């Protein structure tokens, strides 16, 4: 892996405005969201709304990804995704969620998740994860992907490719009647082939009218994840694989999570709905 310097926090730009006619999630302006008490199995009407939210989130992420290049700031990527969602009538779900001040997460190199877009400049050889969630029609659609910046070393490139593959394998393992720990079992067994760490303390989650419903989807084989998968359930799978340890440190901002050994990490995510025979991806552009 290239011997690039470790990340440090940059400068934050002002909070970007959202047009007043765009519906806000209930948690905006509050310290925390109201706990979700509804079902994990969603109605066909809610699922159809989630297809719309998921499509906008996927397209916003793709639009921001077009601008990834050496010399570009992570704040510029936030601007692109923010404007795309607002232009399509969606609210950026992360903006104002538990005080988060930006419209997507940008996690570079050793950042596992929840990196805050700022004045940080991307360098040739970096990898960056974009995590975009859109809220429209009263529901959320959540996705992320890791991208290469310029000429990236083989070790990092393989990490990114294999993390994507671990998500694909996990999605194929989703079947009604199985326990939800099948997802983590598939991811962990694949990651172990390459000696990768599998992050444990940050997981997939139920999603619907709530950004995080309370349903937990571990990416390792957890004996406690015994929830039975049912048709109509909606949740994310978002494996985070590392070149070293899965242990982490948190920056003083209370959001940015970095690997304890500062080795690189990659992540991919889709929002899914369980069907009678498997799973449908709701976050396709």
C-alpha positions as semicolon CSV with decimal commas, in nm:
position;residue;x (nm);y (nm);z (nm)
1;X;0,000;0,000;0,000
2;X;0,121;0,349;-0,078
3;X;0,278;0,527;0,219
4;X;0,047;0,827;0,226
5;X;0,001;1,046;0,531
6;X;-0,289;0,986;0,768
7;X;-0,598;1,198;0,753
8;X;-0,660;1,495;0,979
9;X;-0,985;1,695;1,012
10;X;-1,035;1,976;0,762
11;X;-1,245;2,292;0,769
12;X;-1,623;2,267;0,747
13;X;-1,820;2,485;0,509
14;X;-2,153;2,639;0,616
15;X;-2,456;2,410;0,632
16;X;-2,619;2,390;0,289
17;X;-2,981;2,506;0,265
18;X;-3,269;2,284;0,156
19;X;-3,567;2,440;-0,025
20;X;-3,860;2,496;0,208
21;X;-4,100;2,291;-0,002
22;X;-3,901;1,969;0,054
23;X;-4,037;1,753;0,336
24;X;-3,797;1,707;0,629
25;X;-3,758;1,389;0,834
26;X;-3,904;1,423;1,183
27;X;-3,560;1,424;1,348
28;X;-3,435;1,743;1,184
29;X;-3,382;2,005;1,454
30;X;-3,397;1,744;1,731
31;X;-3,111;1,579;1,923
32;X;-3,222;1,232;1,814
33;X;-3,493;1,063;1,610
34;X;-3,811;0,930;1,766
35;X;-3,763;0,554;1,820
36;X;-3,934;0,345;1,552
37;X;-4,210;0,120;1,685
38;X;-4,358;-0,004;1,358
39;X;-4,316;-0,337;1,179
40;X;-4,005;-0,449;0,990
41;X;-4,230;-0,594;0,716
42;X;-4,350;-0,309;0,496
43;X;-4,662;-0,261;0,286
44;X;-4,639;-0,269;-0,096
45;X;-4,711;0,105;-0,093
46;X;-4,416;0,180;0,136
47;X;-4,188;-0,045;-0,068
48;X;-4,283;0,139;-0,386
49;X;-4,201;0,472;-0,221
50;X;-3,867;0,325;-0,111
51;X;-3,788;0,235;-0,472
52;X;-3,816;0,604;-0,556
53;X;-3,603;0,712;-0,259
54;X;-3,346;0,442;-0,333
55;X;-3,322;0,539;-0,698
56;X;-3,260;0,905;-0,613
57;X;-2,996;0,811;-0,354
58;X;-2,819;0,588;-0,605
59;X;-2,823;0,855;-0,875
60;X;-2,704;1,124;-0,632
61;X;-2,412;0,900;-0,534
62;X;-2,329;0,830;-0,897
63;X;-2,339;1,201;-0,978
64;X;-2,102;1,283;-0,692
65;X;-1,873;0,997;-0,793
66;X;-1,826;1,154;-1,138
67;X;-1,638;1,435;-0,964
68;X;-1,394;1,212;-0,773
69;X;-1,040;1,302;-0,882
70;X;-0,710;1,412;-0,729
71;X;-0,738;1,774;-0,613
72;X;-1,113;1,765;-0,543
73;X;-1,234;1,828;-0,187
74;X;-1,475;1,602;-0,007
75;X;-1,690;1,912;0,052
76;X;-1,730;1,949;-0,325
77;X;-1,866;1,594;-0,343
78;X;-2,113;1,687;-0,069
79;X;-2,226;1,988;-0,273
80;X;-2,292;1,776;-0,581
81;X;-2,494;1,512;-0,396
82;X;-2,683;1,775;-0,194
83;X;-2,787;1,966;-0,504
84;X;-2,887;1,650;-0,689
85;X;-3,118;1,535;-0,410
86;X;-3,273;1,877;-0,362
87;X;-3,322;1,920;-0,738
88;X;-3,517;1,591;-0,737
89;X;-3,737;1,679;-0,441
90;X;-3,552;1,470;-0,184
91;X;-3,405;1,565;0,152
92;X;-3,048;1,446;0,229
93;X;-3,120;1,212;0,521
94;X;-2,788;1,266;0,698
95;X;-2,832;1,645;0,713
96;X;-2,940;1,716;1,069
97;X;-2,943;1,351;1,176
98;X;-2,820;1,359;1,538
99;X;-2,652;1,688;1,454
100;X;-2,461;1,570;1,145
101;X;-2,398;1,881;0,934
102;X;-2,352;1,742;0,583
103;X;-2,555;1,568;0,313
104;X;-2,345;1,255;0,270
105;X;-2,054;1,079;0,439
106;X;-1,709;1,077;0,276
107;X;-1,478;0,816;0,427
108;X;-1,123;0,827;0,292
109;X;-0,856;0,554;0,328
110;X;-0,846;0,454;0,697
111;X;-1,191;0,598;0,774
112;X;-1,432;0,309;0,829
113;X;-1,749;0,516;0,812
114;X;-1,920;0,850;0,888
115;X;-1,644;1,077;0,757
116;X;-1,761;1,438;0,742
117;X;-1,713;1,625;0,412
118;X;-1,479;1,920;0,459
119;X;-1,178;2,091;0,301
120;X;-0,987;1,761;0,276
121;X;-0,834;1,729;-0,071
122;X;-0,830;1,390;-0,242
123;X;-0,488;1,266;-0,351
124;X;-0,381;1,030;-0,625
125;X;-0,389;0,679;-0,480
126;X;-0,663;0,741;-0,222
127;X;-0,980;0,538;-0,189
128;X;-1,304;0,706;-0,081
129;X;-1,643;0,580;0,026
130;X;-1,952;0,786;-0,051
131;X;-2,256;0,710;0,167
132;X;-2,576;0,874;0,042
133;X;-2,929;0,849;0,181
134;X;-3,232;1,024;0,033
135;X;-3,564;1,096;0,205
136;X;-3,872;1,146;-0,011
137;X;-4,233;1,037;0,018
138;X;-4,183;0,980;0,389
139;X;-3,923;0,702;0,345
140;X;-3,545;0,663;0,315
141;X;-3,318;0,494;0,061
142;X;-2,957;0,433;0,170
143;X;-2,652;0,323;-0,030
144;X;-2,276;0,357;-0,039
145;X;-1,977;0,253;-0,247
146;X;-1,600;0,286;-0,237
147;X;-1,420;0,447;-0,531
148;X;-1,059;0,469;-0,648
149;X;-0,891;0,809;-0,678
150;X;-0,645;0,810;-0,968
151;X;-0,379;0,538;-0,969
152;X;-0,443;0,311;-0,667
153;X;-0,210;0,036;-0,544
154;X;-0,305;-0,329;-0,596
155;X;-0,364;-0,408;-0,229
156;X;-0,622;-0,131;-0,195
157;X;-0,780;-0,210;-0,531
158;X;-0,829;-0,573;-0,434
159;X;-0,976;-0,470;-0,098
160;X;-1,235;-0,257;-0,278
161;X;-1,320;-0,529;-0,532
162;X;-1,353;-0,797;-0,265
163;X;-1,566;-0,580;-0,039
164;X;-1,807;-0,529;-0,329
165;X;-1,806;-0,904;-0,387
166;X;-1,883;-0,969;-0,019
167;X;-2,194;-0,752;-0,048
168;X;-2,304;-0,933;-0,366
169;X;-2,263;-1,270;-0,194
170;X;-2,453;-1,155;0,112
171;X;-2,746;-1,031;-0,097
172;X;-2,769;-1,370;-0,270
173;X;-2,783;-1,540;0,072
174;X;-3,099;-1,350;0,173
175;X;-3,392;-1,594;0,167
176;X;-3,720;-1,596;0,362
177;X;-3,704;-1,835;0,655
178;X;-3,331;-1,799;0,713
179;X;-3,194;-1,623;1,019
180;X;-3,041;-1,283;0,955
181;X;-2,699;-1,406;1,074
182;X;-2,662;-1,587;0,739
183;X;-2,562;-1,245;0,602
184;X;-2,268;-1,203;0,838
185;X;-2,168;-1,567;0,803
186;X;-2,130;-1,530;0,426
187;X;-1,939;-1,200;0,453
188;X;-1,704;-1,315;0,726
189;X;-1,622;-1,649;0,564
190;X;-1,537;-1,472;0,237
191;X;-1,330;-1,198;0,407
192;X;-1,129;-1,454;0,603
193;X;-0,992;-1,598;0,279
194;X;-0,786;-1,281;0,239
195;X;-0,707;-1,210;0,602
196;X;-0,935;-0,905;0,613
197;X;-1,094;-0,770;0,927
198;X;-1,474;-0,746;0,937
199;X;-1,601;-0,443;1,129
200;X;-1,839;-0,549;1,407
201;X;-1,962;-0,239;1,587
202;X;-2,116;-0,072;1,279
203;X;-2,381;-0,275;1,104
204;X;-2,658;-0,287;0,849
205;X;-2,999;-0,178;0,974
206;X;-3,369;-0,179;0,917
207;X;-3,487;0,115;0,710
208;X;-3,829;0,239;0,599
209;X;-4,007;0,551;0,727
210;X;-3,726;0,541;0,985
211;X;-3,362;0,596;0,886
212;X;-3,261;0,326;1,139
213;X;-3,554;0,115;1,256
214;X;-3,374;-0,078;1,529
215;X;-3,324;-0,400;1,332
216;X;-2,952;-0,490;1,339
217;X;-2,781;-0,668;1,048
218;X;-2,430;-0,779;1,160
219;X;-2,162;-0,841;0,898
220;X;-1,995;-1,114;1,103
221;X;-2,143;-1,446;1,213
222;X;-2,323;-1,334;1,527
223;X;-2,504;-1,602;1,730
224;X;-2,738;-1,330;1,857
225;X;-2,870;-1,231;1,511
226;X;-3,155;-1,483;1,512
227;X;-3,429;-1,269;1,355
228;X;-3,606;-1,468;1,084
229;X;-3,598;-1,307;0,741
230;X;-3,951;-1,248;0,607
231;X;-4,091;-1,124;0,275
232;X;-4,148;-0,750;0,286
233;X;-3,869;-0,675;0,532
234;X;-3,653;-0,379;0,428
235;X;-3,296;-0,336;0,552
236;X;-2,944;-0,248;0,446
237;X;-2,639;-0,468;0,409
238;X;-2,317;-0,265;0,421
239;X;-2,001;-0,468;0,493
240;X;-1,690;-0,282;0,607
241;X;-1,370;-0,481;0,547
242;X;-1,023;-0,377;0,662
243;X;-0,665;-0,462;0,567
244;X;-0,588;-0,512;0,937
245;X;-0,783;-0,499;1,261
246;X;-1,156;-0,438;1,286
247;X;-1,097;-0,236;1,603
248;X;-1,137;0,140;1,571
249;X;-1,088;0,485;1,717
250;X;-1,333;0,775;1,704
251;X;-1,226;1,129;1,620
252;X;-1,320;1,412;1,854
253;X;-1,601;1,512;1,615
254;X;-1,798;1,213;1,746
255;X;-1,858;1,079;1,395
256;X;-1,540;0,990;1,208
257;X;-1,446;0,626;1,274
258;X;-1,091;0,517;1,179
259;X;-0,918;0,182;1,199
260;X;-0,710;0,151;1,515
261;X;-0,404;0,044;1,313
262;X;-0,481;0,313;1,049
263;X;-0,483;0,057;0,770
264;X;-0,726;0,104;0,485
265;X;-1,087;-0,005;0,480
266;X;-1,364;-0,029;0,220
267;X;-1,743;-0,050;0,232
268;X;-2,041;-0,111;0,000
269;X;-2,412;-0,087;0,077
270;X;-2,755;-0,143;-0,073
271;X;-3,106;-0,110;0,064
272;X;-3,303;-0,431;0,005
273;X;-3,655;-0,562;0,024
274;X;-3,703;-0,933;0,087
275;X;-3,912;-1,108;-0,178
276;X;-4,071;-1,453;-0,177
277;X;-3,756;-1,598;-0,334
278;X;-3,469;-1,372;-0,225
279;X;-3,399;-0,999;-0,220
280;X;-3,456;-0,704;-0,451
281;X;-3,211;-0,415;-0,448
282;X;-3,393;-0,085;-0,404
283;X;-3,087;0,138;-0,452
284;X;-3,016;0,094;-0,821
285;X;-2,974;0,404;-1,038
